[in-house]
CSV table of N, CA and C and ligand atoms in Angstrom, one decimal:
chain,number,residue,atom,x,y,z
J,14,MET,N,106.8,92.6,98.5
J,14,MET,CA,105.8,93.2,97.6
J,14,MET,C,104.4,93.1,98.2
J,15,CYS,N,103.6,94.2,98.1
J,15,CYS,CA,102.3,94.1,98.7
J,15,CYS,C,101.3,93.3,97.8
J,16,ILE,N,100.2,92.9,98.4
J,16,ILE,CA,99.3,92.0,97.6
J,16,ILE,C,98.8,92.6,96.3
J,17,PHE,N,98.5,94.0,96.3
J,17,PHE,CA,98.0,94.6,95.1
J,17,PHE,C,99.1,94.7,94.1
J,18,CYS,N,100.4,94.9,94.5
J,18,CYS,CA,101.5,94.9,93.5
J,18,CYS,C,101.6,93.5,92.9
J,19,LYS,N,101.4,92.5,93.7
J,19,LYS,CA,101.4,91.1,93.2
J,19,LYS,C,100.3,90.9,92.2
J,20,ILE,N,99.2,91.5,92.4
J,20,ILE,CA,98.1,91.4,91.4
J,20,ILE,C,98.5,92.1,90.1
J,21,ILE,N,99.1,93.3,90.3
J,21,ILE,CA,99.5,94.0,89.1
J,21,ILE,C,100.6,93.2,88.3
J,22,GLU,N,101.5,92.5,89.0
J,22,GLU,CA,102.5,91.7,88.4
J,22,GLU,C,102.0,90.4,87.8
J,23,GLY,N,100.7,90.1,88.1
J,23,GLY,CA,100.1,88.8,87.6
J,23,GLY,C,100.5,87.6,88.5
J,24,GLU,N,101.1,87.9,89.6
J,24,GLU,CA,101.4,86.8,90.6
J,24,GLU,C,100.2,86.2,91.3
J,25,ILE,N,99.2,87.1,91.5
J,25,ILE,CA,97.9,86.7,92.1
J,25,ILE,C,96.9,87.0,91.0
J,26,PRO,N,96.0,86.0,90.7
J,26,PRO,CA,95.0,86.3,89.7
J,26,PRO,C,93.9,87.3,90.1
J,27,ASN,N,93.4,88.0,89.1
J,27,ASN,CA,92.3,88.9,89.4
J,27,ASN,C,91.3,88.9,88.3
J,28,LYS,N,90.1,89.4,88.6
J,28,LYS,CA,89.1,89.6,87.5
J,28,LYS,C,89.1,91.0,87.1
J,29,THR,N,89.8,91.3,86.0
J,29,THR,CA,90.0,92.7,85.5
J,29,THR,C,88.8,93.2,84.9
J,30,VAL,N,88.4,94.4,85.3
J,30,VAL,CA,87.3,95.2,84.7
J,30,VAL,C,87.9,96.1,83.6
J,31,LEU,N,88.9,96.8,83.9
J,31,LEU,CA,89.6,97.8,83.0
J,31,LEU,C,91.0,98.0,83.4
J,32,GLU,N,91.8,98.2,82.4
J,32,GLU,CA,93.3,98.4,82.7
J,32,GLU,C,93.9,99.4,81.6
J,33,ASN,N,94.8,100.2,82.1
J,33,ASN,CA,95.6,100.9,81.1
J,33,ASN,C,97.1,100.9,81.6
J,34,ASP,N,97.9,101.7,81.1
J,34,ASP,CA,99.3,101.7,81.5
J,34,ASP,C,99.5,102.0,83.0
J,35,ASN,N,98.7,102.8,83.5
J,35,ASN,CA,98.9,103.3,84.9
J,35,ASN,C,98.0,102.9,85.9
J,36,PHE,N,96.8,102.3,85.5
J,36,PHE,CA,95.8,101.9,86.5
J,36,PHE,C,95.1,100.6,86.2
J,37,LEU,N,94.6,100.0,87.3
J,37,LEU,CA,93.9,98.7,87.1
J,37,LEU,C,92.6,98.7,87.9
J,38,ALA,N,91.6,98.2,87.3
J,38,ALA,CA,90.3,98.0,88.1
J,38,ALA,C,90.0,96.5,88.0
J,39,PHE,N,89.7,96.0,89.2
J,39,PHE,CA,89.4,94.5,89.3
J,39,PHE,C,88.3,94.3,90.4
J,40,GLU,N,87.7,93.1,90.2
J,40,GLU,CA,86.6,92.8,91.2
J,40,GLU,C,87.1,92.5,92.6
J,41,ASP,N,86.5,93.1,93.6
J,41,ASP,CA,86.8,92.8,95.0
J,41,ASP,C,86.5,91.3,95.3
J,42,ILE,N,87.4,90.6,96.0
J,42,ILE,CA,87.2,89.2,96.3
J,42,ILE,C,86.1,89.0,97.3
J,43,SER,N,85.7,90.0,98.0
J,43,SER,CA,84.7,89.8,99.0
J,43,SER,C,83.7,91.0,98.8
J,44,PRO,N,82.8,90.9,97.8
J,44,PRO,CA,82.0,92.0,97.4
J,44,PRO,C,81.0,92.4,98.5
J,45,GLN,N,80.9,93.7,98.7
J,45,GLN,CA,80.0,94.3,99.7
J,45,GLN,C,78.7,94.9,99.0
J,46,ALA,N,78.6,94.8,97.7
J,46,ALA,CA,77.5,95.2,96.9
J,46,ALA,C,77.4,94.4,95.7
J,47,LYS,N,76.3,94.5,94.9
J,47,LYS,CA,76.2,93.7,93.7
J,47,LYS,C,77.4,93.9,92.8
J,48,ILE,N,77.8,95.1,92.7
J,48,ILE,CA,79.1,95.4,92.0
J,48,ILE,C,80.1,96.0,93.0
J,49,HIS,N,81.2,95.4,93.1
J,49,HIS,CA,82.3,96.0,94.0
J,49,HIS,C,83.6,95.8,93.3
J,50,VAL,N,84.1,96.9,92.8
J,50,VAL,CA,85.4,96.9,92.1
J,50,VAL,C,86.4,97.8,92.8
J,51,LEU,N,87.6,97.3,92.8
J,51,LEU,CA,88.8,98.1,93.4
J,51,LEU,C,89.5,98.8,92.2
J,52,ILE,N,89.9,100.0,92.4
J,52,ILE,CA,90.7,100.7,91.4
J,52,ILE,C,92.0,101.2,92.0
J,53,ILE,N,93.1,100.8,91.4
J,53,ILE,CA,94.4,101.1,92.0
J,53,ILE,C,95.3,101.7,90.9
J,54,PRO,N,96.3,102.5,91.4
J,54,PRO,CA,97.4,102.9,90.5
J,54,PRO,C,98.4,101.8,90.4
J,55,LYS,N,99.1,101.6,89.3
J,55,LYS,CA,100.1,100.5,89.2
J,55,LYS,C,101.3,100.9,90.0
J,56,VAL,N,101.6,102.1,90.2
J,56,VAL,CA,102.7,102.5,91.0
J,56,VAL,C,102.3,102.3,92.5
J,57,HIS,N,103.3,101.8,93.3
J,57,HIS,CA,102.9,101.6,94.7
J,57,HIS,C,102.9,102.9,95.5
J,58,ILE,N,101.7,103.2,96.0
J,58,ILE,CA,101.4,104.4,96.8
J,58,ILE,C,100.7,103.9,98.0
J,59,GLN,N,101.1,104.2,99.2
J,59,GLN,CA,100.6,103.6,100.5
J,59,GLN,C,99.1,103.9,100.6
J,60,SER,N,98.7,105.2,100.5
J,60,SER,CA,97.3,105.6,100.8
J,60,SER,C,97.0,106.9,100.1
J,61,PHE,N,95.8,107.4,100.3
J,61,PHE,CA,95.4,108.7,99.7
J,61,PHE,C,96.3,109.8,100.2
J,62,ASN,N,96.8,109.6,101.4
J,62,ASN,CA,97.7,110.6,102.0
J,62,ASN,C,99.0,110.9,101.1
J,63,GLU,N,99.4,109.9,100.4
J,63,GLU,CA,100.6,110.0,99.6
J,63,GLU,C,100.3,110.3,98.1
J,64,MET,N,99.0,110.4,97.8
J,64,MET,CA,98.7,110.7,96.4
J,64,MET,C,99.1,112.1,96.0
J,65,THR,N,99.5,112.3,94.7
J,65,THR,CA,99.8,113.6,94.2
J,65,THR,C,98.6,114.1,93.3
J,66,PRO,N,98.4,115.4,93.2
J,66,PRO,CA,97.4,115.9,92.4
J,66,PRO,C,97.4,115.4,90.9
J,67,ASN,N,98.6,115.2,90.4
J,67,ASN,CA,98.7,114.7,89.0
J,67,ASN,C,98.1,113.3,88.9
J,68,ILE,N,98.5,112.4,89.8
J,68,ILE,CA,98.1,111.0,89.7
J,68,ILE,C,96.6,111.0,90.0
J,69,MET,N,96.1,111.8,90.9
J,69,MET,CA,94.7,111.9,91.3
J,69,MET,C,93.9,112.3,90.1
J,70,ALA,N,94.4,113.3,89.3
J,70,ALA,CA,93.7,113.8,88.1
J,70,ALA,C,93.5,112.7,87.1
J,71,GLU,N,94.6,112.0,86.9
J,71,GLU,CA,94.6,110.8,85.9
J,71,GLU,C,93.6,109.7,86.4
J,72,MET,N,93.7,109.5,87.7
J,72,MET,CA,92.8,108.5,88.3
J,72,MET,C,91.4,108.8,88.2
J,73,THR,N,91.1,110.1,88.3
J,73,THR,CA,89.7,110.6,88.2
J,73,THR,C,89.1,110.1,86.8
J,74,SER,N,89.9,110.4,85.8
J,74,SER,CA,89.4,110.1,84.4
J,74,SER,C,89.3,108.5,84.3
J,75,PHE,N,90.2,107.8,84.9
J,75,PHE,CA,90.1,106.3,84.8
J,75,PHE,C,88.9,105.8,85.6
J,76,ILE,N,88.7,106.3,86.7
J,76,ILE,CA,87.5,105.9,87.5
J,76,ILE,C,86.2,106.2,86.7
J,77,GLN,N,86.1,107.3,86.1
J,77,GLN,CA,84.9,107.6,85.3
J,77,GLN,C,84.8,106.7,84.1
J,78,GLU,N,85.9,106.2,83.6
J,78,GLU,CA,85.9,105.3,82.5
J,78,GLU,C,85.4,103.9,83.0
J,79,VAL,N,85.9,103.6,84.2
J,79,VAL,CA,85.4,102.3,84.9
J,79,VAL,C,83.9,102.3,85.1
J,80,ALA,N,83.4,103.4,85.6
J,80,ALA,CA,81.9,103.5,85.8
J,80,ALA,C,81.2,103.4,84.5
J,81,LEU,N,81.7,104.0,83.4
J,81,LEU,CA,81.1,103.8,82.1
J,81,LEU,C,81.1,102.4,81.6
J,82,THR,N,82.3,101.7,81.8
J,82,THR,CA,82.5,100.3,81.4
J,82,THR,C,81.5,99.4,82.1
J,83,LEU,N,81.3,99.7,83.4
J,83,LEU,CA,80.4,98.9,84.2
J,83,LEU,C,78.9,99.2,84.0
J,84,GLY,N,78.7,100.3,83.3
J,84,GLY,CA,77.3,100.7,83.0
J,84,GLY,C,76.5,101.3,84.2
J,85,VAL,N,77.3,101.9,85.1
J,85,VAL,CA,76.7,102.4,86.3
J,85,VAL,C,76.8,103.9,86.4
J,86,LYS,N,77.3,104.6,85.4
J,86,LYS,CA,77.6,106.0,85.5
J,86,LYS,C,76.3,106.8,85.7
J,87,SER,N,75.3,106.5,85.0
J,87,SER,CA,74.1,107.3,85.1
J,87,SER,C,73.2,106.9,86.3
J,88,ASP,N,73.2,105.6,86.6
J,88,ASP,CA,72.4,105.2,87.8
J,88,ASP,C,73.0,105.6,89.1
J,89,GLY,N,74.3,105.7,89.1
J,89,GLY,CA,75.1,106.1,90.3
J,89,GLY,C,75.8,105.0,91.0
J,90,TYR,N,76.8,105.4,91.8
J,90,TYR,CA,77.7,104.5,92.5
J,90,TYR,C,78.3,105.2,93.6
J,91,ARG,N,79.1,104.5,94.4
J,91,ARG,CA,79.7,105.1,95.6
J,91,ARG,C,81.2,104.8,95.5
J,92,LEU,N,82.0,105.8,95.8
J,92,LEU,CA,83.5,105.6,95.8
J,92,LEU,C,83.9,105.8,97.3
J,93,ILE,N,84.8,104.9,97.7
J,93,ILE,CA,85.3,105.0,99.1
J,93,ILE,C,86.8,104.7,99.0
J,94,THR,N,87.6,105.5,99.7
J,94,THR,CA,89.0,105.1,100.0
J,94,THR,C,89.2,105.2,101.5
J,95,ASN,N,89.6,104.0,102.0
J,95,ASN,CA,89.9,104.0,103.4
J,95,ASN,C,91.4,104.4,103.6
J,96,ILE,N,91.6,105.2,104.7
J,96,ILE,CA,93.0,105.7,104.9
J,96,ILE,C,93.4,105.4,106.3
J,97,GLY,N,94.5,104.6,106.4
J,97,GLY,CA,95.1,104.3,107.7
J,97,GLY,C,94.3,103.5,108.6
J,98,GLN,N,94.8,103.4,109.9
J,98,GLN,CA,94.2,102.5,110.8
J,98,GLN,C,92.7,102.9,111.2
J,99,ASN,N,92.5,104.1,111.5
J,99,ASN,CA,91.1,104.5,111.9
J,99,ASN,C,90.2,104.5,110.7
J,100,GLY,N,90.7,104.7,109.5
J,100,GLY,CA,89.9,104.6,108.3
J,100,GLY,C,89.6,103.2,107.9
J,101,GLY,N,90.2,102.2,108.5
J,101,GLY,CA,89.9,100.8,108.2
J,101,GLY,C,90.7,100.3,107.0
J,102,GLN,N,91.8,100.9,106.7
J,102,GLN,CA,92.6,100.4,105.5
J,102,GLN,C,93.3,99.1,105.9
J,103,GLU,N,93.0,98.1,105.1
J,103,GLU,CA,93.6,96.8,105.4
J,103,GLU,C,94.8,96.5,104.4
J,104,VAL,N,94.7,97.0,103.2
J,104,VAL,CA,95.8,96.8,102.2
J,104,VAL,C,96.5,98.2,102.0
J,105,GLY,N,97.8,98.1,102.2
J,105,GLY,CA,98.6,99.4,102.2
J,105,GLY,C,99.0,99.7,100.8
J,106,HIS,N,98.1,99.8,99.9
J,106,HIS,CA,98.3,100.3,98.5
J,106,HIS,C,97.0,101.0,98.1
J,107,VAL,N,97.1,102.3,97.9
J,107,VAL,CA,95.9,103.1,97.8
J,107,VAL,C,94.9,102.5,96.8
J,108,HIS,N,93.7,102.5,97.2
J,108,HIS,CA,92.6,101.9,96.3
J,108,HIS,C,91.3,102.6,96.6
J,109,PHE,N,90.5,102.7,95.5
J,109,PHE,CA,89.2,103.2,95.6
J,109,PHE,C,88.2,102.0,95.5
J,110,HIS,N,87.3,101.9,96.4
J,110,HIS,CA,86.2,100.9,96.2
J,110,HIS,C,85.1,101.6,95.4
J,111,LEU,N,84.7,100.9,94.3
J,111,LEU,CA,83.5,101.4,93.6
J,111,LEU,C,82.4,100.4,93.8
J,112,LEU,N,81.3,100.9,94.5
J,112,LEU,CA,80.2,100.1,94.9
J,112,LEU,C,79.0,100.5,94.1
J,113,ALA,N,78.2,99.6,93.5
J,113,ALA,CA,77.1,99.9,92.6
J,113,ALA,C,76.2,98.7,92.4
J,114,GLY,N,75.3,99.0,91.5
J,114,GLY,CA,74.4,97.9,91.0
J,114,GLY,C,73.1,97.7,91.8
J,115,GLU,N,73.0,98.5,92.9
J,115,GLU,CA,71.8,98.4,93.7
J,115,GLU,C,71.7,99.7,94.5
J,116,GLN,N,70.5,99.9,95.2
J,116,GLN,CA,70.4,101.1,96.0
J,116,GLN,C,71.2,100.8,97.3
J,117,LEU,N,72.3,101.6,97.5
J,117,LEU,CA,73.2,101.5,98.6
J,117,LEU,C,72.6,102.1,99.9
J,118,GLY,N,72.9,101.5,101.0
J,118,GLY,CA,72.4,102.0,102.3
J,118,GLY,C,73.1,103.3,102.6
J,119,SER,N,72.5,104.0,103.6
J,119,SER,CA,73.1,105.2,104.1
J,119,SER,C,74.4,104.9,104.8
J,120,ILE,N,75.4,105.8,104.7
J,120,ILE,CA,76.7,105.6,105.4
J,120,ILE,C,76.6,106.2,106.8
J,121,ASN,N,75.5,106.9,107.1
J,121,ASN,CA,75.5,107.5,108.5
J,121,ASN,C,75.0,106.5,109.5
U,16,AMP,P1,90.5,98.1,102.6
U,16,AMP,O1,89.9,97.5,103.8
U,16,AMP,O2,89.9,99.4,102.2
U,16,AMP,O3,92.0,98.1,102.6
U,16,AMP,O4,90.1,97.1,101.4
U,16,AMP,C1,90.8,96.0,101.0
U,16,AMP,C2,90.0,95.3,100.0
U,16,AMP,O5,90.8,94.4,99.3
U,16,AMP,C3,88.9,94.4,100.7
U,16,AMP,O6,87.6,94.8,100.3
U,16,AMP,C4,89.2,93.0,100.3
U,16,AMP,O7,88.1,92.2,100.1
U,16,AMP,C5,90.0,93.2,99.0
U,16,AMP,N1,90.9,92.2,98.6
U,16,AMP,C6,91.9,91.6,99.4
U,16,AMP,N2,92.6,90.7,98.7
U,16,AMP,C7,92.1,90.7,97.4
U,16,AMP,C8,92.3,90.0,96.2
U,16,AMP,N3,93.3,89.1,96.2
U,16,AMP,N4,91.6,90.2,95.1
U,16,AMP,C9,90.6,91.1,95.2
U,16,AMP,N5,90.3,91.8,96.3
U,16,AMP,C10,91.0,91.6,97.4
């Protein structure tokens, strides 16, 4: 079982921000910004490459809800999903990083 599936199962503790039947948002263990939250589907999907339009549509609504819950929706935030080796993906369970809470640097 992958590390994020273990988090979903409660085998590894997490700091939950928001949860519903299909998705979980929790604090990244090694934050890269004042606010750094990971958003994952509860079903195991390797990466964005394997996402379906239906799951992505539901996840879009959930991510917007997470931004509202964190109070960052109007000030802004950054979403990142790393895909595969060249994308720097370390955990093989699709996740979106939500970074916020400060002026973020340029990604260029
Ligand atoms: P990525 O490099 O895009 O695969 O990102 C994986 C992220 O998972 C990194 O930002 C890690 O800090 C984070 N991470 C790994 N293990 C945990 C954990 N147990 N709880 C919270 N975040 C984690």
